[in-house]
CSV table of C-alpha atoms and ligand atoms in Angstrom, one decimal:
chain,number,residue,atom,x,y,z
A,1,MET,CA,0.0,0.0,0.0
A,2,ARG,CA,1.0,3.6,-0.5
A,3,ALA,CA,1.8,5.8,2.5
A,4,ALA,CA,3.1,9.4,2.8
A,5,VAL,CA,6.0,9.3,5.3
A,6,VAL,CA,7.9,12.0,7.2
A,7,ARG,CA,11.4,10.8,7.1
A,8,ARG,CA,13.1,14.0,8.3
A,9,PHE,CA,11.5,17.2,9.8
A,10,GLY,CA,11.2,20.0,7.3
A,11,GLU,CA,11.7,17.8,4.2
A,12,PRO,CA,9.1,16.7,1.7
A,13,LEU,CA,7.1,13.6,2.6
A,14,VAL,CA,8.2,10.4,0.8
A,15,ILE,CA,5.6,8.2,-0.8
A,16,GLU,CA,6.5,4.7,0.3
A,17,ASP,CA,5.2,1.2,-0.4
A,18,ARG,CA,4.5,-0.4,3.0
A,19,PRO,CA,2.7,-3.7,4.0
A,20,ILE,CA,-1.0,-3.4,4.9
A,21,PRO,CA,-0.9,-3.3,8.8
A,22,ASN,CA,-2.6,-6.1,10.7
A,23,PRO,CA,-4.8,-5.2,13.6
A,24,GLY,CA,-3.7,-6.2,17.1
A,25,PRO,CA,-6.1,-6.9,20.0
A,26,GLY,CA,-8.7,-4.0,20.2
A,27,GLN,CA,-7.6,-2.6,16.9
A,28,ILE,CA,-9.0,-2.3,13.4
A,29,THR,CA,-7.4,-1.7,10.0
A,30,VAL,CA,-9.2,0.9,8.0
A,31,ARG,CA,-9.2,1.2,4.2
A,32,MET,CA,-8.8,5.0,3.6
A,33,GLN,CA,-11.3,6.8,1.4
A,34,ALA,CA,-10.8,10.4,2.6
A,35,SER,CA,-8.0,11.9,4.7
A,36,GLY,CA,-8.1,15.6,5.6
A,37,LEU,CA,-5.0,17.7,5.5
A,38,CYS,CA,-5.0,19.6,8.9
A,39,HIS,CA,-2.5,22.3,9.5
A,40,THR,CA,-1.4,20.2,12.5
A,41,ASP,CA,0.0,17.7,10.0
A,42,ILE,CA,2.3,20.5,8.6
A,43,HIS,CA,3.4,21.3,12.2
A,44,ALA,CA,4.1,17.6,12.7
A,45,ALA,CA,6.1,17.3,9.5
A,46,ASN,CA,8.2,20.3,10.4
A,47,GLY,CA,8.7,19.3,14.0
A,48,ASP,CA,7.3,22.7,15.1
A,49,TRP,CA,6.2,21.9,18.6
A,50,PRO,CA,8.0,21.2,21.9
A,51,VAL,CA,6.8,17.6,22.0
A,52,LYS,CA,7.8,16.1,18.7
A,53,PRO,CA,6.8,12.9,16.8
A,54,THR,CA,9.6,10.5,16.0
A,55,PRO,CA,10.4,10.1,12.2
A,56,PRO,CA,9.8,8.1,10.3
A,57,PHE,CA,6.0,8.5,10.8
A,58,VAL,CA,2.8,8.8,8.8
A,59,PRO,CA,0.8,12.0,9.6
A,60,GLY,CA,-2.9,12.4,9.3
A,61,HIS,CA,-5.8,12.4,11.8
A,62,GLU,CA,-8.9,13.1,9.8
A,63,GLY,CA,-9.0,9.6,8.4
A,64,VAL,CA,-12.3,8.2,7.1
A,65,GLY,CA,-12.8,4.8,5.4
A,66,THR,CA,-14.3,1.4,5.7
A,67,VAL,CA,-13.2,-1.2,8.3
A,68,HIS,CA,-11.1,-3.7,6.4
A,69,ALA,CA,-10.1,-6.0,9.3
A,70,VAL,CA,-10.8,-6.3,13.1
A,71,GLY,CA,-8.5,-7.5,15.8
A,72,SER,CA,-9.4,-9.8,18.6
A,73,GLY,CA,-12.0,-8.5,21.1
A,74,VAL,CA,-13.4,-5.8,18.8
A,75,ALA,CA,-17.2,-5.7,19.1
A,76,SER,CA,-18.0,-2.1,18.6
A,77,VAL,CA,-17.5,-2.0,14.8
A,78,SER,CA,-17.5,-4.6,12.1
A,79,VAL,CA,-15.9,-5.1,8.7
A,80,GLY,CA,-17.4,-2.9,6.0
A,81,GLU,CA,-18.6,-0.1,8.3
A,82,THR,CA,-17.6,3.5,7.7
A,83,VAL,CA,-15.5,5.0,10.5
A,84,ALA,CA,-13.6,8.2,11.2
A,85,VAL,CA,-10.2,8.2,13.1
A,86,PRO,CA,-9.4,11.4,15.0
A,87,TRP,CA,-6.4,13.0,16.7
A,88,LEU,CA,-7.4,11.3,20.0
A,89,GLY,CA,-6.3,7.8,19.0
A,90,TYR,CA,-6.4,6.4,22.5
A,91,ALA,CA,-7.1,7.4,26.1
A,92,CYS,CA,-6.9,5.2,29.2
A,93,GLY,CA,-10.5,5.5,30.3
A,94,GLU,CA,-9.4,5.2,34.0
A,95,CYS,CA,-7.6,8.4,35.0
A,96,GLU,CA,-9.2,11.4,36.7
A,97,TYR,CA,-9.4,13.3,33.3
A,98,CYS,CA,-11.0,10.4,31.4
A,99,LEU,CA,-13.5,9.8,34.3
A,100,ALA,CA,-14.4,13.5,34.4
A,101,GLY,CA,-15.3,13.6,30.6
A,102,TRP,CA,-11.9,15.2,29.7
A,103,GLU,CA,-10.3,12.3,27.9
A,104,THR,CA,-8.6,14.8,25.7
A,105,LEU,CA,-6.4,15.7,28.7
A,106,CYS,CA,-5.5,12.0,29.4
A,107,LEU,CA,-1.7,11.7,30.1
A,108,LYS,CA,-1.7,8.2,28.5
A,109,GLN,CA,-3.3,9.4,25.3
A,110,GLN,CA,-2.0,8.4,21.8
A,111,ASN,CA,-2.3,10.9,19.0
A,112,THR,CA,-3.0,9.7,15.4
A,113,GLY,CA,-0.4,10.8,12.9
A,114,TYR,CA,1.8,12.0,15.7
A,115,SER,CA,2.7,9.4,18.4
A,116,VAL,CA,1.3,6.6,16.2
A,117,ASP,CA,1.1,6.4,12.4
A,118,GLY,CA,-1.8,8.2,10.9
A,119,CYS,CA,-4.1,8.3,7.9
A,120,TYR,CA,-2.0,9.5,5.0
A,121,ALA,CA,-2.0,5.9,3.8
A,122,GLU,CA,-4.2,3.5,1.8
A,123,TYR,CA,-4.7,1.5,5.0
A,124,PHE,CA,-4.1,2.5,8.6
A,125,LEU,CA,-4.6,1.1,12.1
A,126,ALA,CA,-6.9,2.5,14.8
A,127,GLU,CA,-8.0,1.6,18.3
A,128,ALA,CA,-11.6,0.5,17.7
A,129,ALA,CA,-12.9,2.2,20.8
A,130,PHE,CA,-11.7,5.6,19.4
A,131,ALA,CA,-12.9,5.2,15.8
A,132,ALA,CA,-16.2,7.0,15.4
A,133,ARG,CA,-19.0,5.5,13.4
A,134,VAL,CA,-19.9,7.8,10.5
A,135,PRO,CA,-23.7,8.0,10.3
A,136,ALA,CA,-25.6,7.4,7.1
A,137,GLY,CA,-26.2,10.8,5.5
A,138,VAL,CA,-22.7,12.1,6.1
A,139,ASN,CA,-20.5,11.5,3.1
A,140,VAL,CA,-16.8,10.5,3.6
A,141,PHE,CA,-15.4,13.8,2.2
A,142,ASP,CA,-17.5,15.9,4.6
A,143,ALA,CA,-16.7,13.5,7.4
A,144,ALA,CA,-12.9,13.8,7.1
A,145,PRO,CA,-12.7,17.6,7.9
A,146,LEU,CA,-15.4,17.2,10.6
A,147,THR,CA,-13.1,14.6,12.4
A,148,CYS,CA,-10.6,17.3,13.5
A,149,ALA,CA,-11.5,20.7,12.2
A,150,GLY,CA,-15.2,20.1,13.1
A,151,VAL,CA,-14.8,18.5,16.5
A,152,THR,CA,-12.1,21.0,17.6
A,153,THR,CA,-14.1,24.1,16.8
A,154,TYR,CA,-17.4,22.7,18.1
A,155,LYS,CA,-15.5,22.1,21.4
A,156,ALA,CA,-13.9,25.6,21.3
A,157,VAL,CA,-17.4,27.2,20.9
A,158,LYS,CA,-18.5,25.2,23.9
A,159,VAL,CA,-15.4,26.0,26.0
A,160,GLY,CA,-15.9,29.7,25.1
A,161,ASN,CA,-19.5,29.4,26.4
A,162,VAL,CA,-21.0,31.2,23.4
A,163,ARG,CA,-24.4,32.6,24.2
A,164,PRO,CA,-27.1,33.9,21.8
A,165,THR,CA,-26.3,37.6,22.5
A,166,ASP,CA,-22.5,37.2,22.1
A,167,LEU,CA,-20.4,38.8,19.4
A,168,VAL,CA,-17.9,36.0,18.4
A,169,ALA,CA,-14.7,36.8,16.6
A,170,ILE,CA,-13.4,33.9,14.5
A,171,SER,CA,-9.7,34.6,13.7
A,172,GLY,CA,-8.6,32.6,10.7
A,173,ILE,CA,-11.2,31.2,8.3
A,174,GLY,CA,-9.3,28.1,7.1
A,175,GLY,CA,-10.1,24.4,7.7
A,176,LEU,CA,-11.0,25.0,11.4
A,177,GLY,CA,-12.3,28.6,11.0
A,178,HIS,CA,-14.9,27.9,8.4
A,179,LEU,CA,-16.6,25.4,10.7
A,180,ALA,CA,-16.0,27.5,13.9
A,181,LEU,CA,-18.0,30.2,12.2
A,182,GLN,CA,-20.9,27.8,11.7
A,183,TYR,CA,-20.9,26.4,15.2
A,184,ALA,CA,-20.8,30.0,16.6
A,185,LYS,CA,-23.9,30.8,14.5
A,186,ILE,CA,-25.6,27.5,15.6
A,187,ALA,CA,-25.0,28.6,19.3
A,188,GLY,CA,-26.8,31.8,18.4
A,189,GLY,CA,-23.8,34.2,18.2
A,190,THR,CA,-23.2,37.1,15.9
A,191,VAL,CA,-20.0,36.4,14.0
A,192,ALA,CA,-17.1,38.6,13.0
A,193,ALA,CA,-14.8,36.7,10.7
A,194,ILE,CA,-11.1,37.7,10.4
A,195,ASP,CA,-8.7,36.5,7.7
A,196,ILE,CA,-6.0,37.8,5.4
A,197,THR,CA,-7.0,36.4,2.0
A,198,ASP,CA,-9.9,37.6,-0.2
A,199,GLU,CA,-11.1,34.1,-0.9
A,200,LYS,CA,-11.4,33.3,2.8
A,201,LEU,CA,-13.2,36.6,3.6
A,202,GLN,CA,-15.6,35.9,0.7
A,203,LEU,CA,-16.2,32.3,2.0
A,204,ALA,CA,-16.9,33.7,5.5
A,205,LYS,CA,-19.6,35.9,4.0
A,206,GLU,CA,-21.1,33.0,2.1
A,207,LEU,CA,-21.2,30.9,5.3
A,208,GLY,CA,-23.2,33.6,7.1
A,209,ALA,CA,-20.6,35.8,8.9
A,210,ASP,CA,-22.3,39.0,10.1
A,211,TYR,CA,-19.1,41.0,9.7
A,212,VAL,CA,-15.8,40.4,8.0
A,213,ILE,CA,-12.5,42.0,9.0
A,214,ASP,CA,-9.5,42.0,6.6
A,215,ALA,CA,-6.5,41.9,9.0
A,216,ARG,CA,-4.3,43.2,6.1
A,217,ALA,CA,-6.3,46.4,5.9
A,218,GLU,CA,-7.3,47.1,9.5
A,219,ASN,CA,-6.4,46.2,13.0
A,220,PRO,CA,-8.9,43.5,14.1
A,221,ALA,CA,-8.7,44.8,17.7
A,222,VAL,CA,-9.9,48.2,16.6
A,223,ALA,CA,-12.5,46.8,14.3
A,224,LEU,CA,-13.9,44.5,17.0
A,225,ARG,CA,-14.0,47.3,19.6
A,226,ALA,CA,-15.9,49.5,17.1
A,227,LEU,CA,-18.5,46.7,17.1
A,228,GLY,CA,-18.7,46.9,20.9
A,229,GLY,CA,-16.0,44.3,21.6
A,230,ALA,CA,-16.1,40.5,21.3
A,231,ASP,CA,-17.6,38.4,24.0
A,232,VAL,CA,-15.7,35.4,22.7
A,233,ALA,CA,-12.7,35.4,20.3
A,234,ILE,CA,-11.5,32.0,18.9
A,235,GLY,CA,-7.9,32.1,17.7
A,236,LEU,CA,-7.4,29.7,14.7
A,237,ALA,CA,-4.8,31.6,12.7
A,238,VAL,CA,-1.3,30.3,12.6
A,239,ASP,CA,0.2,33.6,13.5
A,240,ASP,CA,1.2,34.8,17.0
A,241,LYS,CA,0.2,38.4,16.5
A,242,SER,CA,-3.4,37.3,15.7
A,243,PHE,CA,-3.9,36.2,19.3
A,244,ALA,CA,-2.8,39.6,20.6
A,245,THR,CA,-5.1,41.5,18.3
A,246,ALA,CA,-8.0,39.1,19.2
A,247,TYR,CA,-7.3,39.7,22.9
A,248,GLY,CA,-7.3,43.4,22.2
A,249,GLY,CA,-10.7,43.2,20.6
A,250,LEU,CA,-12.4,41.6,23.7
A,251,ARG,CA,-15.1,43.5,25.6
A,252,ARG,CA,-15.2,43.4,29.4
A,253,GLY,CA,-15.7,39.8,30.6
A,254,GLY,CA,-14.6,38.5,27.2
A,255,ARG,CA,-13.1,35.1,26.6
A,256,LEU,CA,-10.2,34.4,24.3
A,257,VAL,CA,-10.0,30.7,23.3
A,258,LEU,CA,-6.6,29.6,22.0
A,259,VAL,CA,-6.7,26.8,19.4
A,260,ALA,CA,-4.1,27.4,16.7
A,261,LEU,CA,-0.6,26.3,17.6
A,262,PRO,CA,2.0,28.4,15.7
A,263,ALA,CA,5.6,27.1,16.1
A,264,ALA,CA,7.0,28.5,19.4
A,265,GLY,CA,3.8,30.5,19.8
A,266,THR,CA,3.6,33.0,22.7
A,267,LEU,CA,1.0,35.5,23.8
A,268,SER,CA,1.9,38.4,26.1
A,269,ILE,CA,-1.1,40.1,27.8
A,270,PRO,CA,-1.3,42.9,30.3
A,271,VAL,CA,-2.1,41.7,33.8
A,272,PHE,CA,-3.8,44.9,34.8
A,273,ASP,CA,-6.3,45.0,31.9
A,274,THR,CA,-7.0,41.3,32.2
A,275,VAL,CA,-7.8,41.6,35.9
A,276,LEU,CA,-9.8,44.9,35.7
A,277,ASN,CA,-11.7,43.8,32.7
A,278,GLY,CA,-12.4,40.3,34.0
A,279,ASN,CA,-11.2,38.7,30.8
A,280,SER,CA,-10.2,35.0,30.4
A,281,VAL,CA,-7.7,33.2,28.2
A,282,ILE,CA,-8.5,29.5,27.7
A,283,GLY,CA,-6.7,26.8,25.8
A,284,SER,CA,-8.8,24.3,23.9
A,285,ILE,CA,-7.6,20.9,22.6
A,286,VAL,CA,-9.6,18.9,20.0
A,287,GLY,CA,-12.8,17.3,21.5
A,288,THR,CA,-14.0,14.1,23.0
A,289,ARG,CA,-15.7,11.1,21.3
A,290,ALA,CA,-19.0,12.5,22.5
A,291,ASP,CA,-18.2,15.9,20.9
A,292,LEU,CA,-17.5,14.2,17.6
A,293,ALA,CA,-20.8,12.3,17.7
A,294,ASP,CA,-22.5,15.7,18.2
A,295,VAL,CA,-20.6,17.1,15.2
A,296,PHE,CA,-21.7,14.2,12.9
A,297,ALA,CA,-25.3,14.5,14.2
A,298,LEU,CA,-25.4,18.2,13.4
A,299,HIS,CA,-24.0,17.6,9.9
A,300,ALA,CA,-26.5,14.7,9.3
A,301,LEU,CA,-29.3,17.2,10.1
A,302,GLY,CA,-28.0,19.5,7.4
A,303,ARG,CA,-26.9,22.2,9.8
A,304,THR,CA,-23.2,22.5,8.7
A,305,LYS,CA,-21.5,22.8,5.4
A,306,VAL,CA,-18.0,21.5,4.8
A,307,ILE,CA,-15.9,23.3,2.1
A,308,TYR,CA,-13.2,21.1,0.6
A,309,GLU,CA,-11.4,20.0,-2.5
A,310,THR,CA,-10.2,16.5,-3.1
A,311,ARG,CA,-6.6,15.6,-4.3
A,312,ASP,CA,-4.6,12.5,-4.7
A,313,LEU,CA,-2.5,11.3,-1.8
A,314,GLY,CA,0.6,11.7,-4.1
A,315,SER,CA,0.0,15.4,-4.2
A,316,VAL,CA,0.6,15.8,-0.5
A,317,ASN,CA,3.7,18.0,-0.7
A,318,ALA,CA,2.2,20.4,-3.3
A,319,SER,CA,-0.9,20.4,-1.1
A,320,ILE,CA,1.0,21.4,2.0
A,321,GLY,CA,2.6,24.3,-0.1
A,322,ASP,CA,-0.8,25.4,-1.2
A,323,VAL,CA,-2.2,25.5,2.4
A,324,LEU,CA,0.8,27.5,3.6
A,325,HIS,CA,0.4,30.0,0.8
A,326,GLY,CA,-3.4,30.4,1.1
A,327,ARG,CA,-4.0,28.8,-2.2
A,328,ALA,CA,-6.2,25.9,-1.0
A,329,LYS,CA,-9.9,25.8,-0.3
A,330,ALA,CA,-10.9,25.6,3.4
A,331,ARG,CA,-9.8,22.0,3.5
A,332,ILE,CA,-7.9,19.7,1.2
A,333,VAL,CA,-9.0,16.1,1.5
A,334,LEU,CA,-6.6,13.5,0.2
A,335,GLN,CA,-7.8,10.4,-1.6
A,336,PRO,CA,-5.9,7.1,-2.0
B,1,NAD,P1,-5.5,26.6,7.9
B,1,NAD,O1,-4.1,26.9,7.3
B,1,NAD,O2,-6.5,25.9,7.1
B,1,NAD,O3,-6.2,28.0,8.3
B,1,NAD,C1,-5.5,29.1,8.9
B,1,NAD,C2,-6.2,30.3,8.4
B,1,NAD,O4,-5.7,31.5,9.1
B,1,NAD,C3,-6.1,30.6,6.9
B,1,NAD,O5,-7.3,30.9,6.3
B,1,NAD,C4,-5.2,31.8,6.9
B,1,NAD,O6,-5.5,32.7,5.7
B,1,NAD,C5,-5.6,32.5,8.2
B,1,NAD,N1,-4.6,33.5,8.7
B,1,NAD,C6,-3.3,33.5,8.6
B,1,NAD,N2,-2.7,34.6,9.3
B,1,NAD,C7,-3.8,35.3,9.8
B,1,NAD,C8,-3.9,36.5,10.5
B,1,NAD,N3,-2.9,37.2,10.9
B,1,NAD,N4,-5.2,36.9,10.8
B,1,NAD,C9,-6.3,36.2,10.5
B,1,NAD,N5,-6.2,35.1,9.7
B,1,NAD,C10,-5.0,34.6,9.4
B,1,NAD,O7,-5.2,25.9,9.3
B,1,NAD,P2,-6.2,24.9,10.2
B,1,NAD,O8,-6.0,23.5,9.7
B,1,NAD,O9,-7.5,25.6,10.3
B,1,NAD,O10,-5.4,24.9,11.6
B,1,NAD,C11,-5.2,26.1,12.3
B,1,NAD,C12,-4.4,25.9,13.5
B,1,NAD,O11,-5.1,25.2,14.5
B,1,NAD,C13,-3.0,25.2,13.3
B,1,NAD,O12,-2.0,25.8,14.1
B,1,NAD,C14,-3.4,23.8,13.8
B,1,NAD,O13,-2.2,23.1,14.2
B,1,NAD,C15,-4.2,24.1,15.0
B,1,NAD,N6,-5.1,23.1,15.5
B,1,NAD,C16,-5.3,23.0,16.8
B,1,NAD,C17,-6.2,22.1,17.3
B,1,NAD,C18,-6.5,22.0,18.8
B,1,NAD,O14,-7.0,21.1,19.2
B,1,NAD,N7,-6.1,23.0,19.5
B,1,NAD,C19,-6.8,21.1,16.5
B,1,NAD,C20,-6.5,21.2,15.1
B,1,NAD,C21,-5.7,22.2,14.6
B,2,ZN,ZN1,-6.2,18.5,13.1
B,3,ZN,ZN1,-7.0,8.7,30.9
């Protein structure tokens, strides 16, 4: 089978011929049909973050396909079913975080396409308990971006506690942002979308943004304050300074939710203003299996729209270049 492999950080991925993996106890082998290209995969391939994967590895954590084989003890899914394999590839189910509904904070977690091989391959392994069943009525190309971009931003909207009277700033209308915008609207918020390309600003309008802010032409902090200030700002742009401007656009009591993970990202905020204004800064990491089930259910009800283009797995390096240069649609979905 073909797999796209990171052999060295910062170098193009190598398309390799590998044996189809056999599932161990509790595992399944999935035949890939659609595999979303999340910006996290680019960070992984570049070794951008303090905790690094170990090359060689296969990135990808928006993997959707049919169950090809099941290992011993697997009862939750059967051969032929369509499943989605997210970033949270495994959690222990026993620690204080898992028991409290915060499996995404589990210290024993495995991450698909990072600590274990991921979905940029014709076949890939998954822990059956963490593979989500894709409901009928959700096609595989929509399901792939929902598996990370969807669940992550659905969770960020929940963590930000978006209420119907809130002005919600969505900073970065890429793979994550175009879905964040829709979840903020579903929660009842009024949305101000911020980006730096004409195509993404246009897309935000088409998806129902109430305001669009071009961060090339105006300071988003000033623009948001002119609207009364954001109750919630969700940081999805891979650019440190976008967090600072989103923070600067909060109203009193406002909440900044950090989601994007720029290499060596830092945010410096004034203590005085944060205290006197009662503002919060919150980190948000992907979502749980229950969040992903909600995301699929909303999509099956026709309440979200996924914007993507499909490309061959072999185009992965060119596709990464296009994401980095703002030339791609909201999401690129790779096909075997
Ligand atoms: P993407 O490249 O598809 O989207 C980024 C968007 O930000 C693009 O539309 C780009 O034009 C825009 N942008 C760039 N600079 C900007 C600026 N200064 N102001 C406003 N917009 C700007 O990336 P993505 O796949 O949506 O991922 C975004 C980030 O989220 C990545 O860092 C990724 O690793 C991270 N991520 C985090 C989690 C989590 O759980 N916290 C999950 C998935 C992805
Ligand atoms: Zn992702
Ligand atoms: Zn745990």
